[in-house]
C-alpha cells in the first residue's frame, strides 16, 4: 500500500464535511464502466467519495453477485485518476482485508448485514486497530435497537469515524417507495447520537429516479450531513438497481436544485423571530401538558364511578362520538384527520390504562 496515500486518508475525517456527497454505481461491473463513471462524477466538482458495490447481497441466488476482489484495482485506479476517495460495502472480515489492501477509504455496512449481530461483531473485530471510516446503513427492518447495537459494537472496537446511512425500511406492499423512509427512526437516532453524522441514501429509499430530489431535500431540511446516491454512466444497462441510478450529469443537475439549510442563522431578524415563536411554542406545550394532566384526573374520577356502578371501562360508542366531533373540529381548523386520530388514540389509550388500573 502506498503509505503517503494511507497517511493522507487516515489524517482526514471525511465525515466532518457538512454536505458530504458520496456517489457511484450500485455495482462495479467492469473497469471501463467504473472509471468512466468516476471521471464524470469527478468533473461535477461536487462529489467527495466514489461508491461502488464489489460484493452484492442479492435476494435470489444466481443473479449478479458483484465482481468480487478483482474490482478493487479498478476502484484504486479510479481514485488515482480522479482524487476521489473510495467506498465499498463490506459484510465479512475477508471483504475488509481485501478492501484495506486496495486502500479503500470508507467502508459501509449494508442493511442486510446490520440486522445480524454475529456479522457485525466479526466486522468490528476485523476493524480493531484500524482508523477506518465506517458507515452503518439502517437495518432492513425498522428496528432501532439493531442499528444502535451495530454502533455500540463498532465503538467498542475503537472505531470512532462512524457515520449512519438512512436507506429506508422494508415493508410489505409499500408502493410509493422501495423502502419506506419512516423518518421518525433516523430522527430518533439523531437525538440519541447527535455527534454521529447521518447521511441519506435516496436511491434505495425511492427505488426509482422519481422522488430522488424531494427525498434528498427532505433530508437536508432535517439537518442530515450528506447524501449517498447511486450514479452510473449508463443506467439503462446497469447490472443491478438499473431503475434507480442516474447519470452523473443528471446528478449534477439535481445537486444544483437542492437548497442547503443551516442549523442556525446569522441574521439577527431571523434569530429574534425564531426565538419569539419558540417561546410561544414552549408556553403552548406547557399548557397542553397541564390540560392533558387535568383530563387524566377527570378520567380517573370517571374510572372510580365506573367501578362503583359496575360499568365497562371501554365505551366504544362514546369514544367514536368524541373522535368524530374532534376530527370535525380539527378539520375546520386545518388539522388532518390522521393527526387528530393518532393524538386522540394516544390520549384515549392512556385514559383506558388509568381506568383499568382502578378497576383491577
Ligand atoms: C447498496 O448500497 O448498493 C446496497 C446494497 O444497499 P442496501 O444495503 O441499503 O440495500
Ligand atoms: Mn444498489
mmCIF file of C-alpha atoms and ligand atoms in Angstrom:
data_model
loop_
_atom_site.group_PDB
_atom_site.id
_atom_site.type_symbol
_atom_site.label_atom_id
_atom_site.label_comp_id
_atom_site.label_asym_id
_atom_site.label_seq_id
_atom_site.Cartn_x
_atom_site.Cartn_y
_atom_site.Cartn_z
ATOM 1 C CA UNK A 1 0.000 0.000 0.000
ATOM 2 C CA UNK A 2 1.217 3.498 -0.772
ATOM 3 C CA UNK A 3 1.979 4.943 2.677
ATOM 4 C CA UNK A 4 1.626 8.526 1.521
ATOM 5 C CA UNK A 5 -1.939 7.880 0.446
ATOM 6 C CA UNK A 6 -2.604 5.901 3.601
ATOM 7 C CA UNK A 7 -1.424 8.752 5.837
ATOM 8 C CA UNK A 8 -3.462 11.301 3.938
ATOM 9 C CA UNK A 9 -6.584 9.165 4.147
ATOM 10 C CA UNK A 10 -6.210 8.461 7.863
ATOM 11 C CA UNK A 11 -5.401 12.076 8.752
ATOM 12 C CA UNK A 12 -8.606 13.448 7.230
ATOM 13 C CA UNK A 13 -12.016 12.574 8.545
ATOM 14 C CA UNK A 14 -14.194 12.974 5.507
ATOM 15 C CA UNK A 15 -17.283 12.699 7.690
ATOM 16 C CA UNK A 16 -16.547 16.103 9.194
ATOM 17 C CA UNK A 17 -17.516 17.716 5.905
ATOM 18 C CA UNK A 18 -21.079 19.048 6.062
ATOM 19 C CA UNK A 19 -22.827 18.329 2.786
ATOM 20 C CA UNK A 20 -20.730 15.246 2.030
ATOM 21 C CA UNK A 21 -21.607 13.686 -1.316
ATOM 22 C CA UNK A 22 -20.899 10.032 -1.986
ATOM 23 C CA UNK A 23 -21.889 8.836 -5.444
ATOM 24 C CA UNK A 24 -21.170 5.998 -7.795
ATOM 25 C CA UNK A 25 -22.650 2.898 -9.304
ATOM 26 C CA UNK A 26 -24.629 0.344 -7.358
ATOM 27 C CA UNK A 27 -22.057 -2.212 -8.561
ATOM 28 C CA UNK A 28 -18.625 -2.100 -10.129
ATOM 29 C CA UNK A 29 -19.206 -4.029 -13.363
ATOM 30 C CA UNK A 30 -16.006 -3.599 -15.345
ATOM 31 C CA UNK A 31 -13.032 -1.272 -15.353
ATOM 32 C CA UNK A 32 -14.320 0.927 -18.149
ATOM 33 C CA UNK A 33 -17.756 1.486 -16.543
ATOM 34 C CA UNK A 34 -16.238 2.329 -13.164
ATOM 35 C CA UNK A 35 -13.519 4.651 -14.444
ATOM 36 C CA UNK A 36 -15.915 6.398 -16.858
ATOM 37 C CA UNK A 37 -18.488 6.945 -14.094
ATOM 38 C CA UNK A 38 -15.795 8.189 -11.701
ATOM 39 C CA UNK A 39 -14.428 10.676 -14.264
ATOM 40 C CA UNK A 40 -17.893 12.054 -14.984
ATOM 41 C CA UNK A 41 -18.695 12.330 -11.279
ATOM 42 C CA UNK A 42 -15.400 14.000 -10.509
ATOM 43 C CA UNK A 43 -15.975 16.523 -13.320
ATOM 44 C CA UNK A 44 -19.079 17.769 -11.468
ATOM 45 C CA UNK A 45 -16.765 19.128 -8.780
ATOM 46 C CA UNK A 46 -19.348 18.273 -6.121
ATOM 47 C CA UNK A 47 -18.649 14.633 -5.305
ATOM 48 C CA UNK A 48 -16.287 13.690 -2.473
ATOM 49 C CA UNK A 49 -16.338 9.911 -2.466
ATOM 50 C CA UNK A 50 -16.831 7.291 -5.175
ATOM 51 C CA UNK A 51 -19.029 4.383 -4.088
ATOM 52 C CA UNK A 52 -19.201 1.001 -5.813
ATOM 53 C CA UNK A 53 -20.533 -2.363 -4.678
ATOM 54 C CA UNK A 54 -17.905 -5.070 -5.144
ATOM 55 C CA UNK A 55 -19.743 -7.854 -3.324
ATOM 56 C CA UNK A 56 -23.515 -7.638 -3.831
ATOM 57 C CA UNK A 57 -26.029 -9.133 -1.401
ATOM 58 C CA UNK A 58 -28.771 -10.470 -3.687
ATOM 59 C CA UNK A 59 -32.185 -11.712 -2.699
ATOM 60 C CA UNK A 60 -32.095 -14.600 -5.126
ATOM 61 C CA UNK A 61 -29.105 -16.810 -5.925
ATOM 62 C CA UNK A 62 -27.892 -16.840 -9.495
ATOM 63 C CA UNK A 63 -28.142 -13.068 -10.024
ATOM 64 C CA UNK A 64 -25.111 -10.845 -10.467
ATOM 65 C CA UNK A 65 -23.361 -11.077 -7.092
ATOM 66 C CA UNK A 66 -20.693 -8.474 -7.769
ATOM 67 C CA UNK A 67 -17.349 -8.853 -9.488
ATOM 68 C CA UNK A 68 -15.585 -9.548 -6.197
ATOM 69 C CA UNK A 69 -11.987 -8.727 -5.331
ATOM 70 C CA UNK A 70 -10.971 -8.275 -8.952
ATOM 71 C CA UNK A 71 -12.930 -4.992 -8.980
ATOM 72 C CA UNK A 72 -10.803 -3.432 -6.239
ATOM 73 C CA UNK A 73 -7.873 -2.480 -8.539
ATOM 74 C CA UNK A 74 -10.409 -0.653 -10.787
ATOM 75 C CA UNK A 75 -11.536 1.347 -7.789
ATOM 76 C CA UNK A 76 -7.937 2.183 -6.915
ATOM 77 C CA UNK A 77 -7.312 3.256 -10.498
ATOM 78 C CA UNK A 78 -10.416 5.496 -10.432
ATOM 79 C CA UNK A 79 -9.202 7.005 -7.170
ATOM 80 C CA UNK A 80 -5.763 7.766 -8.587
ATOM 81 C CA UNK A 81 -7.207 9.295 -11.748
ATOM 82 C CA UNK A 82 -9.799 11.485 -10.031
ATOM 83 C CA UNK A 83 -8.548 12.063 -6.488
ATOM 84 C CA UNK A 84 -11.940 10.913 -5.164
ATOM 85 C CA UNK A 85 -11.930 8.808 -2.020
ATOM 86 C CA UNK A 86 -13.443 5.357 -2.405
ATOM 87 C CA UNK A 87 -16.189 3.462 -0.563
ATOM 88 C CA UNK A 88 -17.322 -0.164 -0.704
ATOM 89 C CA UNK A 89 -19.794 -2.346 1.163
ATOM 90 C CA UNK A 90 -18.217 -4.978 3.408
ATOM 91 C CA UNK A 91 -20.004 -7.899 5.016
ATOM 92 C CA UNK A 92 -17.155 -10.091 6.306
ATOM 93 C CA UNK A 93 -13.585 -9.922 7.664
ATOM 94 C CA UNK A 94 -12.288 -11.135 4.262
ATOM 95 C CA UNK A 95 -14.026 -8.241 2.492
ATOM 96 C CA UNK A 96 -12.396 -5.843 4.960
ATOM 97 C CA UNK A 97 -8.934 -7.353 4.469
ATOM 98 C CA UNK A 98 -9.272 -7.126 0.675
ATOM 99 C CA UNK A 99 -10.713 -3.599 0.720
ATOM 100 C CA UNK A 100 -7.960 -2.333 3.018
ATOM 101 C CA UNK A 101 -5.262 -3.855 0.822
ATOM 102 C CA UNK A 102 -6.579 -1.703 -2.042
ATOM 103 C CA UNK A 103 -6.633 1.442 0.039
ATOM 104 C CA UNK A 104 -10.422 1.840 0.190
ATOM 105 C CA UNK A 105 -11.138 4.902 2.369
ATOM 106 C CA UNK A 106 -14.697 4.342 3.528
ATOM 107 C CA UNK A 107 -16.366 1.029 4.322
ATOM 108 C CA UNK A 108 -20.102 0.734 4.599
ATOM 109 C CA UNK A 109 -22.132 -1.974 6.247
ATOM 110 C CA UNK A 110 -25.202 -2.914 4.234
ATOM 111 C CA UNK A 111 -28.770 -3.081 5.513
ATOM 112 C CA UNK A 112 -28.818 -6.884 5.336
ATOM 113 C CA UNK A 113 -25.698 -7.078 7.490
ATOM 114 C CA UNK A 114 -26.780 -4.590 10.174
ATOM 115 C CA UNK A 115 -29.598 -6.978 11.106
ATOM 116 C CA UNK A 116 -27.110 -9.661 12.115
ATOM 117 C CA UNK A 117 -25.164 -9.102 15.361
ATOM 118 C CA UNK A 118 -22.899 -12.100 14.601
ATOM 119 C CA UNK A 119 -21.739 -10.482 11.356
ATOM 120 C CA UNK A 120 -21.441 -7.056 12.955
ATOM 121 C CA UNK A 121 -19.247 -8.475 15.729
ATOM 122 C CA UNK A 122 -16.983 -10.190 13.187
ATOM 123 C CA UNK A 123 -16.705 -6.929 11.268
ATOM 124 C CA UNK A 124 -15.969 -4.989 14.474
ATOM 125 C CA UNK A 125 -13.230 -7.490 15.428
ATOM 126 C CA UNK A 126 -11.670 -7.294 11.975
ATOM 127 C CA UNK A 127 -11.627 -3.474 12.115
ATOM 128 C CA UNK A 128 -9.953 -3.285 15.541
ATOM 129 C CA UNK A 129 -6.765 -1.209 15.393
ATOM 130 C CA UNK A 130 -7.642 0.421 12.048
ATOM 131 C CA UNK A 131 -8.512 4.066 11.621
ATOM 132 C CA UNK A 132 -11.175 3.434 9.020
ATOM 133 C CA UNK A 133 -14.265 5.480 8.334
ATOM 134 C CA UNK A 134 -17.256 3.186 8.636
ATOM 135 C CA UNK A 135 -20.850 3.933 7.657
ATOM 136 C CA UNK A 136 -23.655 1.799 9.033
ATOM 137 C CA UNK A 137 -26.808 1.503 6.989
ATOM 138 C CA UNK A 138 -30.055 1.122 8.898
ATOM 139 C CA UNK A 139 -31.213 -2.498 9.223
ATOM 140 C CA UNK A 140 -33.706 -3.715 6.613
ATOM 141 C CA UNK A 141 -36.454 -3.863 9.253
ATOM 142 C CA UNK A 142 -37.480 -0.840 11.337
ATOM 143 C CA UNK A 143 -35.605 -1.929 14.469
ATOM 144 C CA UNK A 144 -33.820 0.974 16.137
ATOM 145 C CA UNK A 145 -32.102 -1.322 18.630
ATOM 146 C CA UNK A 146 -30.316 -3.329 15.931
ATOM 147 C CA UNK A 147 -28.961 -0.107 14.453
ATOM 148 C CA UNK A 148 -27.838 1.057 17.910
ATOM 149 C CA UNK A 149 -26.269 -2.370 18.584
ATOM 150 C CA UNK A 150 -24.107 -2.010 15.488
ATOM 151 C CA UNK A 151 -22.893 1.456 16.592
ATOM 152 C CA UNK A 152 -22.059 0.141 20.047
ATOM 153 C CA UNK A 153 -20.138 -2.892 18.720
ATOM 154 C CA UNK A 154 -18.032 -0.708 16.425
ATOM 155 C CA UNK A 155 -17.487 1.900 19.141
ATOM 156 C CA UNK A 156 -16.268 -0.829 21.473
ATOM 157 C CA UNK A 157 -13.823 -1.956 18.778
ATOM 158 C CA UNK A 158 -12.361 1.570 18.827
ATOM 159 C CA UNK A 159 -13.885 2.700 15.515
ATOM 160 C CA UNK A 160 -14.683 6.345 16.030
ATOM 161 C CA UNK A 161 -15.010 7.662 12.484
ATOM 162 C CA UNK A 162 -18.541 6.368 12.351
ATOM 163 C CA UNK A 163 -21.471 7.559 10.314
ATOM 164 C CA UNK A 164 -25.004 6.351 9.650
ATOM 165 C CA UNK A 165 -26.873 5.889 6.391
ATOM 166 C CA UNK A 166 -30.644 6.094 6.279
ATOM 167 C CA UNK A 167 -31.759 3.911 3.334
ATOM 168 C CA UNK A 168 -35.333 3.249 4.368
ATOM 169 C CA UNK A 169 -37.101 0.173 5.717
ATOM 170 C CA UNK A 170 -38.601 -2.813 4.038
ATOM 171 C CA UNK A 171 -42.376 -3.023 4.342
ATOM 172 C CA UNK A 172 -44.753 -5.375 2.628
ATOM 173 C CA UNK A 173 -46.959 -3.887 -0.040
ATOM 174 C CA UNK A 174 -45.466 -0.388 0.006
ATOM 175 C CA UNK A 175 -45.840 1.023 -3.464
ATOM 176 C CA UNK A 176 -44.684 4.603 -3.139
ATOM 177 C CA UNK A 177 -41.167 3.719 -2.035
ATOM 178 C CA UNK A 178 -38.880 0.724 -2.451
ATOM 179 C CA UNK A 179 -38.003 1.158 1.221
ATOM 180 C CA UNK A 180 -40.304 3.315 3.345
ATOM 181 C CA UNK A 181 -38.336 6.213 4.840
ATOM 182 C CA UNK A 182 -40.015 6.139 8.284
ATOM 183 C CA UNK A 183 -38.292 9.433 9.067
ATOM 184 C CA UNK A 184 -39.082 9.169 12.783
ATOM 185 C CA UNK A 185 -36.463 6.394 13.160
ATOM 186 C CA UNK A 186 -33.435 8.336 11.861
ATOM 187 C CA UNK A 187 -34.728 11.415 13.713
ATOM 188 C CA UNK A 188 -34.668 9.396 16.944
ATOM 189 C CA UNK A 189 -31.173 8.147 16.061
ATOM 190 C CA UNK A 190 -30.002 11.744 15.607
ATOM 191 C CA UNK A 191 -31.461 12.575 19.013
ATOM 192 C CA UNK A 192 -29.671 9.650 20.669
ATOM 193 C CA UNK A 193 -26.354 10.141 18.860
ATOM 194 C CA UNK A 194 -26.174 13.839 17.963
ATOM 195 C CA UNK A 195 -22.468 13.721 17.135
ATOM 196 C CA UNK A 196 -22.720 10.837 14.642
ATOM 197 C CA UNK A 197 -23.136 12.017 11.072
ATOM 198 C CA UNK A 198 -26.323 10.991 9.274
ATOM 199 C CA UNK A 199 -26.356 10.529 5.510
ATOM 200 C CA UNK A 200 -29.404 9.870 3.360
ATOM 201 C CA UNK A 201 -29.490 7.231 0.614
ATOM 202 C CA UNK A 202 -32.419 8.434 -1.516
ATOM 203 C CA UNK A 203 -31.662 5.815 -4.204
ATOM 204 C CA UNK A 204 -32.571 2.839 -2.013
ATOM 205 C CA UNK A 205 -35.483 4.690 -0.410
ATOM 206 C CA UNK A 206 -37.049 5.598 -3.779
ATOM 207 C CA UNK A 207 -36.100 2.525 -5.829
ATOM 208 C CA UNK A 208 -36.531 4.674 -8.932
ATOM 209 C CA UNK A 209 -35.228 8.001 -10.148
ATOM 210 C CA UNK A 210 -38.591 9.560 -9.348
ATOM 211 C CA UNK A 211 -38.571 11.218 -5.940
ATOM 212 C CA UNK A 212 -34.781 11.402 -5.549
ATOM 213 C CA UNK A 213 -34.830 15.204 -5.402
ATOM 214 C CA UNK A 214 -37.654 15.501 -2.879
ATOM 215 C CA UNK A 215 -36.273 12.792 -0.561
ATOM 216 C CA UNK A 216 -32.813 14.399 -0.728
ATOM 217 C CA UNK A 217 -34.254 17.850 0.002
ATOM 218 C CA UNK A 218 -36.258 16.496 2.906
ATOM 219 C CA UNK A 219 -33.081 15.011 4.400
ATOM 220 C CA UNK A 220 -31.349 18.400 4.141
ATOM 221 C CA UNK A 221 -34.361 20.044 5.791
ATOM 222 C CA UNK A 222 -33.943 17.527 8.615
ATOM 223 C CA UNK A 223 -30.304 18.586 9.048
ATOM 224 C CA UNK A 224 -28.701 15.443 7.600
ATOM 225 C CA UNK A 225 -24.992 15.723 6.892
ATOM 226 C CA UNK A 226 -24.866 14.429 3.334
ATOM 227 C CA UNK A 227 -26.059 12.048 0.660
ATOM 228 C CA UNK A 228 -25.028 8.710 -0.824
ATOM 229 C CA UNK A 229 -26.556 8.376 -4.275
ATOM 230 C CA UNK A 230 -26.279 5.734 -6.957
ATOM 231 C CA UNK A 231 -24.988 7.074 -10.254
ATOM 232 C CA UNK A 232 -23.943 5.106 -13.334
ATOM 233 C CA UNK A 233 -22.567 6.238 -16.709
ATOM 234 C CA UNK A 234 -25.184 4.071 -18.458
ATOM 235 C CA UNK A 235 -28.067 3.360 -16.035
ATOM 236 C CA UNK A 236 -30.249 1.606 -18.612
ATOM 237 C CA UNK A 237 -27.675 -1.157 -18.914
ATOM 238 C CA UNK A 238 -26.667 -1.374 -15.252
ATOM 239 C CA UNK A 239 -26.432 -4.931 -13.924
ATOM 240 C CA UNK A 240 -28.049 -4.019 -10.592
ATOM 241 C CA UNK A 241 -30.584 -1.403 -9.487
ATOM 242 C CA UNK A 242 -30.902 -0.095 -13.018
ATOM 243 C CA UNK A 243 -34.186 1.783 -12.339
ATOM 244 C CA UNK A 244 -32.839 3.901 -9.510
ATOM 245 C CA UNK A 245 -29.473 5.017 -10.923
ATOM 246 C CA UNK A 246 -28.961 8.375 -12.593
ATOM 247 C CA UNK A 247 -26.279 9.593 -14.954
ATOM 248 C CA UNK A 248 -23.597 11.768 -13.356
ATOM 249 C CA UNK A 249 -24.837 14.687 -15.455
ATOM 250 C CA UNK A 250 -28.368 14.289 -14.041
ATOM 251 C CA UNK A 251 -26.855 14.073 -10.579
ATOM 252 C CA UNK A 252 -25.163 17.421 -11.202
ATOM 253 C CA UNK A 253 -28.496 18.985 -12.191
ATOM 254 C CA UNK A 254 -30.178 17.512 -9.130
ATOM 255 C CA UNK A 255 -27.466 18.668 -6.729
ATOM 256 C CA UNK A 256 -27.778 22.195 -8.120
ATOM 257 C CA UNK A 257 -31.506 22.193 -7.362
ATOM 258 C CA UNK A 258 -31.028 21.244 -3.714
ATOM 259 C CA UNK A 259 -31.371 24.095 -1.250
ATOM 260 C CA UNK A 260 -28.819 23.711 1.562
ATOM 261 C CA UNK A 261 -30.081 24.531 5.046
ATOM 262 C CA UNK A 262 -28.203 25.695 8.129
ATOM 263 C CA UNK A 263 -28.999 24.571 11.655
ATOM 264 C CA UNK A 264 -28.941 28.227 12.650
ATOM 265 C CA UNK A 265 -28.962 31.664 11.013
ATOM 266 C CA UNK A 266 -26.603 34.613 11.288
ATOM 267 C CA UNK A 267 -29.324 37.154 10.549
ATOM 268 C CA UNK A 268 -30.459 38.942 13.717
ATOM 269 C CA UNK A 269 -34.040 39.438 12.469
ATOM 270 C CA UNK A 270 -34.467 35.723 11.732
ATOM 271 C CA UNK A 271 -32.930 34.679 15.060
ATOM 272 C CA UNK A 272 -35.191 37.066 17.044
ATOM 273 C CA UNK A 273 -38.362 35.976 15.226
ATOM 274 C CA UNK A 274 -37.469 32.296 15.742
ATOM 275 C CA UNK A 275 -36.800 32.867 19.448
ATOM 276 C CA UNK A 276 -40.130 34.617 19.814
ATOM 277 C CA UNK A 277 -42.066 31.851 18.025
ATOM 278 C CA UNK A 278 -40.242 29.151 20.013
ATOM 279 C CA UNK A 279 -41.184 30.874 23.262
ATOM 280 C CA UNK A 280 -44.826 30.756 22.164
ATOM 281 C CA UNK A 281 -44.464 27.055 21.305
ATOM 282 C CA UNK A 282 -42.853 26.316 24.693
ATOM 283 C CA UNK A 283 -45.719 28.072 26.521
ATOM 284 C CA UNK A 284 -48.359 26.245 24.493
ATOM 285 C CA UNK A 285 -46.611 22.883 25.092
ATOM 286 C CA UNK A 286 -46.683 23.509 28.825
ATOM 287 C CA UNK A 287 -50.343 24.468 28.691
ATOM 288 C CA UNK A 288 -51.061 21.316 26.683
ATOM 289 C CA UNK A 289 -49.350 19.119 29.298
ATOM 290 C CA UNK A 290 -51.383 20.769 32.098
ATOM 291 C CA UNK A 291 -54.602 20.287 30.121
ATOM 292 C CA UNK A 292 -53.777 16.613 29.468
ATOM 293 C CA UNK A 293 -52.960 16.104 33.157
ATOM 294 C CA UNK A 294 -56.353 17.642 34.082
ATOM 295 C CA UNK A 295 -58.073 15.439 31.539
ATOM 296 C CA UNK A 296 -56.422 12.335 33.057
ATOM 297 C CA UNK A 297 -57.521 13.397 36.563
ATOM 298 C CA UNK A 298 -61.108 13.517 35.332
ATOM 299 C CA UNK A 299 -60.679 10.172 33.529
ATOM 300 C CA UNK A 300 -59.543 8.720 36.850
ATOM 301 C CA UNK A 301 -62.661 10.041 38.629
ATOM 302 C CA UNK A 302 -64.820 8.570 35.849
ATOM 303 C CA UNK A 303 -62.958 5.266 36.333
ATOM 304 C CA UNK A 304 -63.890 5.259 40.033
ATOM 305 C CA UNK A 305 -67.538 5.889 39.220
ATOM 306 C CA UNK A 306 -67.492 3.155 36.570
ATOM 307 C CA UNK A 307 -66.152 0.758 39.181
ATOM 308 C CA UNK A 308 -68.880 1.716 41.652
ATOM 309 C CA UNK A 309 -71.586 1.375 39.007
ATOM 310 C CA UNK A 310 -70.071 -1.806 37.538
ATOM 311 C CA UNK A 311 -69.836 -0.161 34.122
ATOM 312 C CA UNK A 312 -67.298 -1.289 31.465
ATOM 313 C CA UNK A 313 -64.127 0.771 31.148
ATOM 314 C CA UNK A 314 -64.292 0.749 27.343
ATOM 315 C CA UNK A 315 -67.253 2.681 25.942
ATOM 316 C CA UNK A 316 -66.763 2.399 22.160
ATOM 317 C CA UNK A 317 -69.804 4.480 21.210
ATOM 318 C CA UNK A 318 -68.739 7.357 23.423
ATOM 319 C CA UNK A 319 -65.150 7.166 22.073
ATOM 320 C CA UNK A 320 -66.431 7.223 18.480
ATOM 321 C CA UNK A 321 -68.579 10.268 19.261
ATOM 322 C CA UNK A 322 -65.599 12.104 20.771
ATOM 323 C CA UNK A 323 -63.405 11.167 17.811
ATOM 324 C CA UNK A 324 -65.920 12.295 15.186
ATOM 325 C CA UNK A 325 -66.558 15.579 16.969
ATOM 326 C CA UNK A 326 -62.843 16.340 17.358
ATOM 327 C CA UNK A 327 -61.952 15.293 13.807
ATOM 328 C CA UNK A 328 -64.628 17.680 12.524
ATOM 329 C CA UNK A 329 -63.395 20.466 14.767
ATOM 330 C CA UNK A 330 -59.767 19.723 13.800
ATOM 331 C CA UNK A 331 -60.654 19.734 10.106
ATOM 332 C CA UNK A 332 -62.306 23.117 10.412
ATOM 333 C CA UNK A 333 -59.069 24.406 11.975
ATOM 334 C CA UNK A 334 -56.758 22.918 9.318
ATOM 335 C CA UNK A 335 -55.669 19.794 11.226
ATOM 336 C CA UNK A 336 -55.666 16.468 9.405
ATOM 337 C CA UNK A 337 -57.929 13.564 10.349
ATOM 338 C CA UNK A 338 -54.877 11.279 10.599
ATOM 339 C CA UNK A 339 -53.163 13.626 13.048
ATOM 340 C CA UNK A 340 -56.229 14.135 15.277
ATOM 341 C CA UNK A 341 -56.852 10.374 15.133
ATOM 342 C CA UNK A 342 -53.377 9.473 16.364
ATOM 343 C CA UNK A 343 -53.326 12.172 19.096
ATOM 344 C CA UNK A 344 -56.725 11.085 20.398
ATOM 345 C CA UNK A 345 -55.803 7.416 20.208
ATOM 346 C CA UNK A 346 -52.777 8.049 22.462
ATOM 347 C CA UNK A 347 -54.892 10.073 24.926
ATOM 348 C CA UNK A 348 -57.745 7.554 24.933
ATOM 349 C CA UNK A 349 -55.382 4.610 25.467
ATOM 350 C CA UNK A 350 -53.846 6.380 28.480
ATOM 351 C CA UNK A 351 -57.326 7.054 29.945
ATOM 352 C CA UNK A 352 -58.208 3.369 29.487
ATOM 353 C CA UNK A 353 -54.943 2.333 31.147
ATOM 354 C CA UNK A 354 -55.695 4.595 34.150
ATOM 355 C CA UNK A 355 -59.271 3.325 34.454
ATOM 356 C CA UNK A 356 -58.211 -0.326 34.071
ATOM 357 C CA UNK A 357 -55.738 0.150 36.931
ATOM 358 C CA UNK A 358 -58.565 1.340 39.208
ATOM 359 C CA UNK A 359 -60.854 -1.467 38.132
ATOM 360 C CA UNK A 360 -58.494 -4.386 38.606
HETATM 361 C C1 LIG B 1 -26.182 -0.685 -1.942
HETATM 362 O O1 LIG B 1 -25.877 0.373 -1.400
HETATM 363 O O2 LIG B 1 -25.964 -0.950 -3.126
HETATM 364 C C2 LIG B 1 -26.952 -1.677 -1.157
HETATM 365 C C3 LIG B 1 -26.940 -2.975 -1.402
HETATM 366 O O3 LIG B 1 -27.667 -1.065 -0.212
HETATM 367 P P1 LIG B 1 -28.602 -1.620 0.981
HETATM 368 O O4 LIG B 1 -27.694 -2.351 1.912
HETATM 369 O O5 LIG B 1 -29.119 -0.334 1.515
HETATM 370 O O6 LIG B 1 -29.668 -2.465 0.351
HETATM 371 MN MN1 LIG B 2 -27.977 -0.661 -5.035
#
